[in-house]
Coordinates of C-alpha atoms and ligand atoms in Angstrom, one line a residue:
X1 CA 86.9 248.5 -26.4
X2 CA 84.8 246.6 -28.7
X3 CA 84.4 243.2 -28.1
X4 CA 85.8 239.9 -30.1
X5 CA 82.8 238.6 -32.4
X6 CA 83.6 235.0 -31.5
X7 CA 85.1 233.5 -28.7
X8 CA 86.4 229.6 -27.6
X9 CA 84.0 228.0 -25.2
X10 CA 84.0 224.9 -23.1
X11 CA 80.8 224.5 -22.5
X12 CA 78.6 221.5 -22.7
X13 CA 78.8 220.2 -25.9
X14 CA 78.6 216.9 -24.4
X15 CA 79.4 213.5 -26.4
X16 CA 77.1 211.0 -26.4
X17 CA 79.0 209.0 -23.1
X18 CA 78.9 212.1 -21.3
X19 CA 82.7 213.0 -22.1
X20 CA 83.7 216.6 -23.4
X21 CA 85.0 216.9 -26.8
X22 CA 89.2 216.8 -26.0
X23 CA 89.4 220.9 -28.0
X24 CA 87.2 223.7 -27.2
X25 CA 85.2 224.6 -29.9
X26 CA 85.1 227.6 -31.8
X27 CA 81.7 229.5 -32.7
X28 CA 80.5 232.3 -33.6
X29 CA 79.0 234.2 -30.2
X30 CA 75.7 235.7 -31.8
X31 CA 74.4 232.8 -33.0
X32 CA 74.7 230.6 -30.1
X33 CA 74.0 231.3 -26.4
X34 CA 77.0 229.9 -25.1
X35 CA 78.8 230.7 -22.4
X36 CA 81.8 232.6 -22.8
X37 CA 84.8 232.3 -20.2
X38 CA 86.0 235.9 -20.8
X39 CA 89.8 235.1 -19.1
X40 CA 90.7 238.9 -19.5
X41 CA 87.6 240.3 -17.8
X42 CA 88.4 244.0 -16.5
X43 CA 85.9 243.3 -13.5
X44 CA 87.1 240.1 -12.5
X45 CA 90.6 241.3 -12.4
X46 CA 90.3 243.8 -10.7
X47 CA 88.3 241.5 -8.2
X48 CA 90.9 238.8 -8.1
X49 CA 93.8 241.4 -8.2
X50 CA 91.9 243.0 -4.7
X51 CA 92.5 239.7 -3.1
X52 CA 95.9 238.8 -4.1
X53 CA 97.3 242.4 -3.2
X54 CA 95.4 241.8 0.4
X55 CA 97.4 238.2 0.5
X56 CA 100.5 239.2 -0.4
X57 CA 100.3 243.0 1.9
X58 CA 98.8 240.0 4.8
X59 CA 102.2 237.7 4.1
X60 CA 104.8 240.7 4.4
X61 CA 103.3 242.1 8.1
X62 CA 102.8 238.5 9.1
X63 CA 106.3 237.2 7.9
X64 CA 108.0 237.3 11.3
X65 CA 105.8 234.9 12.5
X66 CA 106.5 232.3 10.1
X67 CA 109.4 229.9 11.0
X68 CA 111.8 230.8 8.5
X69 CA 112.7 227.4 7.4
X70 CA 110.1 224.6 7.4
X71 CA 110.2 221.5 9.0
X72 CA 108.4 219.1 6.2
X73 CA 110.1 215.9 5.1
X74 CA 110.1 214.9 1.3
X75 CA 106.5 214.2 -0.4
X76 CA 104.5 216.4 2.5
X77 CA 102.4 217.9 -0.1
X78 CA 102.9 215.5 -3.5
X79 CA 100.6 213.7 -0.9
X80 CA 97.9 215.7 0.0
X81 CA 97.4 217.3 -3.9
X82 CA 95.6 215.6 -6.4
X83 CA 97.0 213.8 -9.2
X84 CA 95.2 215.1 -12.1
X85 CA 94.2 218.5 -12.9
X86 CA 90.5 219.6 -12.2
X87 CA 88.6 219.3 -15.3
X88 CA 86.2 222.0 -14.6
X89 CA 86.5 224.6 -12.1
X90 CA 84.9 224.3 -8.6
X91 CA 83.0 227.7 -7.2
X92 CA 85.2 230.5 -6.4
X93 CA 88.3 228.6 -7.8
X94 CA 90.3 231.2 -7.3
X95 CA 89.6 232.1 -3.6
X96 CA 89.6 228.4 -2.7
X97 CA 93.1 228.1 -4.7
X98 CA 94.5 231.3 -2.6
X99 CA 93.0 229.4 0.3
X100 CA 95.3 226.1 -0.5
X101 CA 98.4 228.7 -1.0
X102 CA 97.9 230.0 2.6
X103 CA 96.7 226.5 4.1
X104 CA 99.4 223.9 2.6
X105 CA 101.9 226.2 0.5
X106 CA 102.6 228.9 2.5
X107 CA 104.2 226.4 5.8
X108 CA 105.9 224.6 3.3
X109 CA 108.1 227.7 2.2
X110 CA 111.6 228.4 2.8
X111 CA 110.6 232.0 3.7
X112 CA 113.3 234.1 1.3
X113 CA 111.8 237.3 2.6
X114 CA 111.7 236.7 6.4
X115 CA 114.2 238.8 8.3
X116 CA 115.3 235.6 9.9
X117 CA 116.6 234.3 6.4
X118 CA 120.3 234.7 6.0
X119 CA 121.2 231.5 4.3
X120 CA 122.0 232.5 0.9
X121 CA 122.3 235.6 -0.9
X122 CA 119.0 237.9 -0.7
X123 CA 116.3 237.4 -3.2
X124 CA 115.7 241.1 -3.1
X125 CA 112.0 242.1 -2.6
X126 CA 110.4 245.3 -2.6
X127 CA 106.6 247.0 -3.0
X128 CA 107.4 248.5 -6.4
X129 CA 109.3 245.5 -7.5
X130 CA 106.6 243.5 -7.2
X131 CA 104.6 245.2 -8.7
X132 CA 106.3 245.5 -11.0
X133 CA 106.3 242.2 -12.0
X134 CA 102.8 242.7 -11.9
X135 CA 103.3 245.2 -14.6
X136 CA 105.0 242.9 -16.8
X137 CA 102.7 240.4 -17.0
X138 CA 99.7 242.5 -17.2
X139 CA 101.0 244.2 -20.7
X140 CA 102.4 241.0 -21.5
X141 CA 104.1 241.9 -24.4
X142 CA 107.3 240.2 -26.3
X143 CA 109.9 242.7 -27.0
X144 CA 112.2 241.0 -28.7
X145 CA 112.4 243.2 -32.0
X146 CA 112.4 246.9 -31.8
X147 CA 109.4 246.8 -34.1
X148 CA 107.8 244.2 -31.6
X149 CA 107.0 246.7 -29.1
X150 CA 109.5 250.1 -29.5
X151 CA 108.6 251.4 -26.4
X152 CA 110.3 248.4 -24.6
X153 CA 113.2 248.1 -26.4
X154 CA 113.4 252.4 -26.5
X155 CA 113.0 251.7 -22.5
X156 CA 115.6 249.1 -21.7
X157 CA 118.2 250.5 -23.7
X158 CA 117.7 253.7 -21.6
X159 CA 117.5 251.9 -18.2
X160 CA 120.4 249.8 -18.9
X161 CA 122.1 252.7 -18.9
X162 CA 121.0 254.6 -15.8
X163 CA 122.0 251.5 -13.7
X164 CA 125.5 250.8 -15.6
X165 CA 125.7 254.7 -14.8
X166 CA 123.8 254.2 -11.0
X167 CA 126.9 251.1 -10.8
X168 CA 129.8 253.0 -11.9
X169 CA 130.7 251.4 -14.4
X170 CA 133.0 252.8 -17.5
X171 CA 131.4 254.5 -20.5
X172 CA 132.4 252.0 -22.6
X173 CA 130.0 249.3 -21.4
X174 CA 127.2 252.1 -22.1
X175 CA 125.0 252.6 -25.1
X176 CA 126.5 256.2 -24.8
X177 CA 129.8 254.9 -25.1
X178 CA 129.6 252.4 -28.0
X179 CA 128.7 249.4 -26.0
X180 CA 125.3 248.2 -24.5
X181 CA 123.3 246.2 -22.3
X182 CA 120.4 244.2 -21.6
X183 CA 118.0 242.3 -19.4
X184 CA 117.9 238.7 -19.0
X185 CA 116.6 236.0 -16.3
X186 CA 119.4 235.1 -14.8
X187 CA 123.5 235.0 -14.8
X188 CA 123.8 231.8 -16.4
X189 CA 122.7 233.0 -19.7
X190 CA 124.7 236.2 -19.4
X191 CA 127.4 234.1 -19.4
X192 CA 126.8 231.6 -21.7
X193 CA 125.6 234.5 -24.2
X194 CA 129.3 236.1 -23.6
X195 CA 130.9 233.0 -24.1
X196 CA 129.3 231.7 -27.3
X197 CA 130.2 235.2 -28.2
X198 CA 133.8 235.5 -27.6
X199 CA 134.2 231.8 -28.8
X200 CA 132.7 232.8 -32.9
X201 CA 134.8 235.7 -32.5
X202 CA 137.8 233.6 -31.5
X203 CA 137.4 230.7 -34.2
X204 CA 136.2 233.7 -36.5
X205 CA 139.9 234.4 -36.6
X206 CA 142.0 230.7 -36.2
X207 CA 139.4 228.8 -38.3
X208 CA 136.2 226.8 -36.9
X209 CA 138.1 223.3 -36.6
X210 CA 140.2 224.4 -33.7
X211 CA 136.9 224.4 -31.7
X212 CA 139.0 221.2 -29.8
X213 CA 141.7 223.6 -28.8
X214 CA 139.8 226.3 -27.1
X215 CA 140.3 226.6 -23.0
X216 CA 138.3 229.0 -20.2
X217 CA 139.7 230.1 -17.1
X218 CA 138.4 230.6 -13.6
X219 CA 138.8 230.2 -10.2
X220 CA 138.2 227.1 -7.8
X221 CA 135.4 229.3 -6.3
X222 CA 133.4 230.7 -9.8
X223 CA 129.7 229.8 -9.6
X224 CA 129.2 226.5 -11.4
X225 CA 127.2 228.2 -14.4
X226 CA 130.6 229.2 -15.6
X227 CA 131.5 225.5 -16.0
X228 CA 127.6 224.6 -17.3
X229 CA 127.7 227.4 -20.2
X230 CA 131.5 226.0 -21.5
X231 CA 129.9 223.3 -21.3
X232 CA 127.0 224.2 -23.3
X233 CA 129.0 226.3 -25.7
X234 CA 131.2 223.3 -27.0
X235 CA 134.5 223.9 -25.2
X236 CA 135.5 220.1 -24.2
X237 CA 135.6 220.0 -20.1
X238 CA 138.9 219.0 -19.5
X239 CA 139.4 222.1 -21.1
X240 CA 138.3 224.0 -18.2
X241 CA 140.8 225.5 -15.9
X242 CA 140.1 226.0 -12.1
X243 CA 142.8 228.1 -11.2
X244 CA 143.2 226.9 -7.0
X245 CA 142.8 230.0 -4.5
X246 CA 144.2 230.2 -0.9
X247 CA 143.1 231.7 2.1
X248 CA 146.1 233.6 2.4
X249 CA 144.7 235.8 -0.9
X250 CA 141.4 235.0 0.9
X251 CA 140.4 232.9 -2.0
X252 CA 140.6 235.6 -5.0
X253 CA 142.0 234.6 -7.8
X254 CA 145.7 235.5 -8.4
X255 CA 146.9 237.0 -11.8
X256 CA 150.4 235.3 -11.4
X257 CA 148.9 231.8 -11.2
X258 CA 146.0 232.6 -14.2
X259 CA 149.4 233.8 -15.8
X260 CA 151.5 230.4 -15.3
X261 CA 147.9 228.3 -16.4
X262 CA 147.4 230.3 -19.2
X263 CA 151.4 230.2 -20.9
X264 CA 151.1 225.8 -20.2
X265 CA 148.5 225.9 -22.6
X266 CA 150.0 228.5 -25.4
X267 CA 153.1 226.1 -24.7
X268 CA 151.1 222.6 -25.4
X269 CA 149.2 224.6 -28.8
X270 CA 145.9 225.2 -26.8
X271 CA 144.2 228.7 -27.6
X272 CA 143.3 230.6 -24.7
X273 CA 139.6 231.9 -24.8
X274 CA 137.8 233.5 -22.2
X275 CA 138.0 234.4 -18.7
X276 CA 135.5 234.4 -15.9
X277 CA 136.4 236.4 -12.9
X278 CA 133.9 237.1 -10.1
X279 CA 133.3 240.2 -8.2
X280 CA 131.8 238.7 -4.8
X281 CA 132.2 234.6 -5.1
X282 CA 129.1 232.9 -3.7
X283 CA 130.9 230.9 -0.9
X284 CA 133.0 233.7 0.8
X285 CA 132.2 237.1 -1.4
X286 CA 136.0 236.6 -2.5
X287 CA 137.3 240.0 -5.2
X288 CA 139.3 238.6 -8.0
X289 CA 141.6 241.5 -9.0
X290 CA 139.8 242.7 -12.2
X291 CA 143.1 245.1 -13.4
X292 CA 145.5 242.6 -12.9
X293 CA 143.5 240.1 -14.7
X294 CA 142.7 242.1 -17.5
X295 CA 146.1 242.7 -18.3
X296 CA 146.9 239.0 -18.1
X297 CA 144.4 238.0 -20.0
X298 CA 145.0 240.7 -22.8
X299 CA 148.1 239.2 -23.3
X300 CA 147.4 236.5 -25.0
X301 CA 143.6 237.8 -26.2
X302 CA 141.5 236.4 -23.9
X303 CA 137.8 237.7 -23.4
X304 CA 137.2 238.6 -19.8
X305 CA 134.1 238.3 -18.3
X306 CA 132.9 239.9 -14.7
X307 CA 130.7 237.9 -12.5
X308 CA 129.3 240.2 -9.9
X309 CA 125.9 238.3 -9.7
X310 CA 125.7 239.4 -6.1
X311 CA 128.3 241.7 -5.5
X312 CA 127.0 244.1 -8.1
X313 CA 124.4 246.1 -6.5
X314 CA 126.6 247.2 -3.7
X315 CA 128.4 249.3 -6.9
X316 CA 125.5 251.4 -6.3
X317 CA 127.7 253.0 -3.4
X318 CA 131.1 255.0 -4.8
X319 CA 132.4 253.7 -1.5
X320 CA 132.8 250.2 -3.8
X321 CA 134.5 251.6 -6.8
X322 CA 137.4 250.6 -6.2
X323 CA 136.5 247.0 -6.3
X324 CA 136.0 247.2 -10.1
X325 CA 139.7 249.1 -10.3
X326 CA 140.6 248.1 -14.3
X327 CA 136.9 247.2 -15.2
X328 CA 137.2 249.1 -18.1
X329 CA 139.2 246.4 -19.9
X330 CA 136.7 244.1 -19.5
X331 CA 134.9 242.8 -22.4
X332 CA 131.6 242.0 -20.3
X333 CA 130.3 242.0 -17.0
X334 CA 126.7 241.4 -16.0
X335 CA 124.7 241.5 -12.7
X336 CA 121.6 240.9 -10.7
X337 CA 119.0 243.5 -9.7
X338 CA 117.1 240.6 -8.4
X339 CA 119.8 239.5 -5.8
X340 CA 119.8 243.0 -3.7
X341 CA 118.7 245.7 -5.4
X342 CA 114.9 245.7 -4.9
X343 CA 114.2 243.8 -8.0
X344 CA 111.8 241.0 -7.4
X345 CA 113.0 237.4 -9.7
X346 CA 113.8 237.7 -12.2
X347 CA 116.6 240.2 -13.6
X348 CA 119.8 240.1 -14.6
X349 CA 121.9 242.8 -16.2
X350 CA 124.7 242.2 -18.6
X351 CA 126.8 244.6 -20.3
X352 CA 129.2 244.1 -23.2
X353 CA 131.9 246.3 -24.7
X354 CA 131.5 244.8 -28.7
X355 CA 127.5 244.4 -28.9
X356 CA 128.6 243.1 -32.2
X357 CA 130.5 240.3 -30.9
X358 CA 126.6 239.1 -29.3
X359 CA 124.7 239.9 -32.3
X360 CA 127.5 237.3 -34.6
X361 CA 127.2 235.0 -32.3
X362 CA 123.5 235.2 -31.7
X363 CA 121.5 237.4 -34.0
X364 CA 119.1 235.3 -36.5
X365 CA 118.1 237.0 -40.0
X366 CA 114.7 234.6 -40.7
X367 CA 112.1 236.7 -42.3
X368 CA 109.4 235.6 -40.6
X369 CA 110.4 237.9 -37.9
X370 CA 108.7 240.9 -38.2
X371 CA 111.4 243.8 -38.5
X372 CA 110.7 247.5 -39.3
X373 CA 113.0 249.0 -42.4
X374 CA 111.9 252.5 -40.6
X375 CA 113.6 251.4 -37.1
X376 CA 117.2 250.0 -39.3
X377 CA 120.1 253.0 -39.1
X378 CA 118.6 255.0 -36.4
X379 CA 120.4 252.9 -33.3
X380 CA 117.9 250.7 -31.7
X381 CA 118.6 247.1 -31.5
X382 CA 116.4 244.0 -32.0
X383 CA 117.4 242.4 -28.7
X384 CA 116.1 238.9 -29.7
X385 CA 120.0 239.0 -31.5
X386 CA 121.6 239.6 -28.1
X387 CA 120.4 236.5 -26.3
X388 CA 119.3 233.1 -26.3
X389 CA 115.9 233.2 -26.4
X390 CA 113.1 235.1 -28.7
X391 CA 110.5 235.5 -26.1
X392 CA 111.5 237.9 -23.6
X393 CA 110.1 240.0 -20.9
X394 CA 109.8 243.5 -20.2
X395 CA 112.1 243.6 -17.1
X396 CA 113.4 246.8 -18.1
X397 CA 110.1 248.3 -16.8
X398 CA 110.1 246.8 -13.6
X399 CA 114.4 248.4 -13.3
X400 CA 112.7 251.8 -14.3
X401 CA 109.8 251.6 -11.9
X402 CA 112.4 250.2 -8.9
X403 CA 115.1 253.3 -10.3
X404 CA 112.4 255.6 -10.4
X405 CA 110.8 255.1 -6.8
X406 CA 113.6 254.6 -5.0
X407 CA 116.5 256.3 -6.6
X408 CA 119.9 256.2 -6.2
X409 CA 120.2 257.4 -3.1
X410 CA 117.1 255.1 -1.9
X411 CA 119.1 251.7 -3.1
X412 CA 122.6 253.1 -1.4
X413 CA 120.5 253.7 1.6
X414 CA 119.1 250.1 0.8
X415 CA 122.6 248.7 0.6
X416 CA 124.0 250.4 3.4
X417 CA 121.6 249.5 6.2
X418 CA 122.5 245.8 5.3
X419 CA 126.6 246.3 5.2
X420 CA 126.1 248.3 8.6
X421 CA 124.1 245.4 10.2
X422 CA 126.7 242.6 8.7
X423 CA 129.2 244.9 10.6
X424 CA 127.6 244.6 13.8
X425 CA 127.3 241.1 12.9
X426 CA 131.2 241.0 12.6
X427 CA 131.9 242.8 15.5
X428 CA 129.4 240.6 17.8
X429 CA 131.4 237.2 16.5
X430 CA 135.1 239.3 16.8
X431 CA 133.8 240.3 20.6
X432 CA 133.3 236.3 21.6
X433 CA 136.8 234.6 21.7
X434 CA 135.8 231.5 21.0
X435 CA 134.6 231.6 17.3
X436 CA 136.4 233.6 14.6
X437 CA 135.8 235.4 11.3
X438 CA 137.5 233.2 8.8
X439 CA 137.3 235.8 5.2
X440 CA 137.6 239.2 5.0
X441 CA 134.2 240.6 4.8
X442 CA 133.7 242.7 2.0
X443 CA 130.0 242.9 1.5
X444 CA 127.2 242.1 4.1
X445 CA 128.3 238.4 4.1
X446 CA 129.9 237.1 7.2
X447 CA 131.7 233.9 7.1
X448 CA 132.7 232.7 10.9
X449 CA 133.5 229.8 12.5
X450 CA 133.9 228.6 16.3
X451 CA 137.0 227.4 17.1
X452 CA 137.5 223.9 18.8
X453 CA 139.3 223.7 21.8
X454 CA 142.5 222.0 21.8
X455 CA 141.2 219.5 24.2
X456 CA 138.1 218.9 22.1
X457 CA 140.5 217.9 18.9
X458 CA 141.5 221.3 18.6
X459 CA 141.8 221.7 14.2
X460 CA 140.9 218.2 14.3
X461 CA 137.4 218.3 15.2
X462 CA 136.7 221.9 13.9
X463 CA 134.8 221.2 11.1
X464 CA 132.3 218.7 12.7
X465 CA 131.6 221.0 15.3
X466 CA 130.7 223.5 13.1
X467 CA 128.5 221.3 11.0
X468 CA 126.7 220.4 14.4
X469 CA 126.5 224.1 15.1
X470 CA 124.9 225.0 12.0
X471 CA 122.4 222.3 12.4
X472 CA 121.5 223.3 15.6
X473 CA 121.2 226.9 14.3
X474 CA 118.8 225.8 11.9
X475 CA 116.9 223.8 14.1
X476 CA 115.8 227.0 16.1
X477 CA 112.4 227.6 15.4
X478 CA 111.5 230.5 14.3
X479 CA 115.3 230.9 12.9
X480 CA 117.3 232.1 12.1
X481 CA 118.2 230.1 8.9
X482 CA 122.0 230.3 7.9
X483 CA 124.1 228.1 5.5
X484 CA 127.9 227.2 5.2
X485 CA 130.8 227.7 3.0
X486 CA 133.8 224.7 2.7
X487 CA 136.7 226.3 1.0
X488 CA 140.7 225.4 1.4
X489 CA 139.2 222.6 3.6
X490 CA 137.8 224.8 6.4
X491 CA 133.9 224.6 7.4
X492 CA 132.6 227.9 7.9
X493 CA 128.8 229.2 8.6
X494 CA 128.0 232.4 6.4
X495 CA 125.1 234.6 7.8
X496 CA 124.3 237.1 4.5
X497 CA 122.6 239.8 5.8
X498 CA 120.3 241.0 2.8
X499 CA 116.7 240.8 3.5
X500 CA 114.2 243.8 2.8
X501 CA 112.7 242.8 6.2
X502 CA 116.0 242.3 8.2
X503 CA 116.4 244.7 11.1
X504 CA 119.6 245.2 14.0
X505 CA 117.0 243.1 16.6
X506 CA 116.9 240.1 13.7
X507 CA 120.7 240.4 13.3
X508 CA 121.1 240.6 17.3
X509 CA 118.6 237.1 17.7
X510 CA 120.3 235.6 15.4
X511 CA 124.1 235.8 17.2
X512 CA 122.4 234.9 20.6
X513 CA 121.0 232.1 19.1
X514 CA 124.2 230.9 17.6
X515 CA 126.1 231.5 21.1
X516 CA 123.4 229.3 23.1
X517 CA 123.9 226.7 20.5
X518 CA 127.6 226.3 20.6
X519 CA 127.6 226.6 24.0
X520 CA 125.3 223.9 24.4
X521 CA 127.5 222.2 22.0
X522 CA 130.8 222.7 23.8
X523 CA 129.6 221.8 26.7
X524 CA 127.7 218.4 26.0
X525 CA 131.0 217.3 24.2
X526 CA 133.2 218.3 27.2
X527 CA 131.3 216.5 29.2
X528 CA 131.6 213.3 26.6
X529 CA 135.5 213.7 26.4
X530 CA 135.8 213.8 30.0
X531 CA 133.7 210.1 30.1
X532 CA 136.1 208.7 27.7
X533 CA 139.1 210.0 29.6
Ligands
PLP1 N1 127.4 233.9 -9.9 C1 127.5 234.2 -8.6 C2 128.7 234.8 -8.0 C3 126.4 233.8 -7.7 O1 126.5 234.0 -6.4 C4 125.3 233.2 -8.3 C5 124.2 232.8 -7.4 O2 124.2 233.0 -6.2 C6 125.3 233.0 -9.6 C7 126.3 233.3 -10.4 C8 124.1 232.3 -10.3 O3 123.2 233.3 -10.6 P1 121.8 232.9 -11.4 O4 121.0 232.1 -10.5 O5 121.3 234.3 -11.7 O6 122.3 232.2 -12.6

């Protein structure tokens, strides 16, 4: 490869007081003997890369030994960093910063990958998904026209369709089928880009100045990025319907009440917009009845939407299919690899019925963006018209690589090792009378409680006890780290079973560790209550 004939330098070009001139300078290289910093060097990469594949192989076999949760207090390291940014590097920068990441980052971590870590919904991790990521930033390109770089927008629209295919899902949500896909970053701009959608479409049609009259539907348990994007997108927030769910529905959504909410605001000259229903709800993995929905919402032409931001990659197993029973009325639906499907951060994956409903909404005609006449007519999309932003990355490689190495069999196998351990889970909190499972388990997230004795305060005292119990929990060094879940008033701790690393012995530490606790518990309070009489 032949090598640039000038280059920027920062070398000592000193001003009289010593200081450096604030912009590097630009020279030409043969005249001068300056030297060079070549920040793309083949050798030094490959150096560099050595180490960093060495740290990262040295962090997975050593992350058992890490406590999963870290005991710093606010400002630990804001303290020990300095304030300004070196102005010239020291020797071996980059061992010495790899050294700091190890020394003061490293015990400062919420460890997402330990197999003590069951606090939240997995941040999926494999081998080939990180590197794939590595992937993507070494080519580095910006596919955000076909023209830009063909073979990434030629590649995403083919691996959007292998996982809408690896998922289930119908046809119609395919490029083979008249609809389409894409990548993004996260779920929050797969729904905001489905909103802003559906909302031109709608005001297309009963004129722009009704943007006033517009209202959203969803659940008391959607993800808040449902209420940020209508937020974002112009819909005013009283406008915003949070249809209430009980446990005895176990907290789904019910087509009867979206029904009742829906006809009040027809009746009071509102206009009905968009849906959001949610395939696995983030507090209790709640199902909102997709058919029954759709139907509903059909009714008086209202886009749905499917959230199944974690949910979604357990579509990988036909055992699941039924959970999306009527998704082929939906007008979008979108996902996250990234979540449990052996995707490192960052990936979401959104499909839409009507890829011309995005491209109205969000497709931009400036000239200065380089298109290709020879790409127009032959069915290959400029995906910068699909979504918010124009830079973009190339996750669909890092899908492909993930798809490719595993398979489909290799993520079901993935996704079924984690359901059976969440069963066991189950089983082990069903076995001890004195806690309970409080939802339905419908994916690998348990949600459990203990129950408070009736001469404790009985219903009283239940969710305080369970507050103390998860503190405890999470006081256990070196886990396991869990969180909770407060829905129709009841405290509940949720173990989610989703790390790579997780194994049955992990699952089986963690449940004696939460029976020692609340025994402790119990019994310091007993003793307390029989003090006070
Ligand atoms: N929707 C659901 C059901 C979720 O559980 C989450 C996060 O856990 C989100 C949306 C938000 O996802 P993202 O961070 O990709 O925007």
């Amino acid at each position: 490869m032949a090598p640039p004939s000038h280059c920027f330098v920062t070398v000592d070009v000193a001003t009289d007081n010593g200081a450096l001139p604030a912009a590097p300078v630009m020279v030409d290289a043969p005249q001068q003997k300056l030297q060079c910093p070549n920040v793309l060097d083949a050798e030094e990469f490959r150096r560099q890369g050595h180490q960093v594949i060495d740290f990262i192989a040295d962090y997975y076999a050593r992350m058992g030994d890490y406590p999963v949760h870290p005991s710093v207090t606010p400002g630990f390291l804001r303290d020990v960093l300095p304030t300004d940014a070196p102005r010239r590097p020291g020797p071996d920068a980059f061992g010495s910063a790899l050294q700091d990441v190890r020394d003061l980052l490293l015990p400062g971590m919420t460890h997402w990958q330990s197999p003590r870590h069951f606090a939240h919904f997995p941040a999926s991790s494999s081998t080939v998904g990180a590197l794939g990521e590595a992937l993507i930033a070494g080519i580095n390109v910006v596919p955000f026209t076909w023209a830009a770089s063909p073979a990434a927008t030629e590649l995403e629209m083919v691996v959007v369709d292998w996982l809408g295919k690896a998922l289930h899902l119908p046809e119609s949500l395919l490029f083979t089928g008249g609809g389409g896909g894409t990548f993004l970053g996260t779920t929050c701009e797969a729904i905001l880009c489905a909103l802003v959608s559906a909302r031109d479409q709608k005001l297309a049609e009963i004129g722009g100045n009704r943007i006033g009259d517009l209202v959203v539907y969803c659940s008391d348990q959607t993800h808040f990025s449902f209420r940020k994007a209508a937020r974002i997108a112009g819909i005013q927030r009283d406008h915003c319907r949070e249809v209430q769910t009980y446990h005895g529905d176990m907290f789904a959504l019910s087509p009867t009440e979206l029904q009742a909410a829906m006809q009040a605001d027809v009746d009071a000259g509102l206009v009905p917009l968009f849906l959001c229903a949610t395939v696995g709800t983030t507090q209790t993995t709640a199902v909102d009845p997709v058919g029954e929905l759709c139907a509903v919402a059909a009714s008086h032409g209202v886009w749905v939407h499917v959230d199944a931001a974690y949910a979604g990659s357990a579509l990988v197993c036909p055992e699941f299919r039924h959970v999306i029973d009527g998704m082929e009325f939906v007008d979008s639906f979108s996902m996250n690899p990234h979540k449990w499907l052996l995707a490192n951060n960052d990936c979401c994956a959104m499909w839409v019925k009507k890829p011309c409903a995005l491209v109205a909404a969000l497709g931009t005609e400036q000239e200065y963006i380089l298109k290709d006449a020879a790409a127009e007519g032959h069915g290959v999309v400029d995906y910068k018209d699909w979504t918010i932003t124009l830079t973009r990355r190339f996750r669909a490689l890092k899908i492909w690589l993930v798809l490719r190495c595993y398979g489909v069999d290799g993520l079901r196998d993935h996704i079924r090792s984690h359901l059976r351990m969440a069963e066991a889970f189950e089983g082990m909190v069903r076995a001890d009378a004195r806690f309970e499972v409080v939802t339905e388990r419908h994916f690998a997230l348990v949600c459990f409680r203990l129950r408070s004795p009736e001469k404790l305060g009985g219903e009283k005292t239940a969710n305080q006890l369970n507050r103390r119990l998860l503190e405890e929990v999470n006081a256990a060094t070196p886990g396991p780290y869990m969180s909770s879940a407060n829905v129709g008033g009841i405290y509940m701790l949720r173990c989610a079973i989703g790390s790579t690393l997780t194994e049955e012995r992990h699952v089986n530490d963690a449940w004696k560790v939460v029976q020692d606790r609340a025994s402790a518990i119990l019994r310091k309070m007993e003793i307390i209550y029989s003090v006070l009489g």
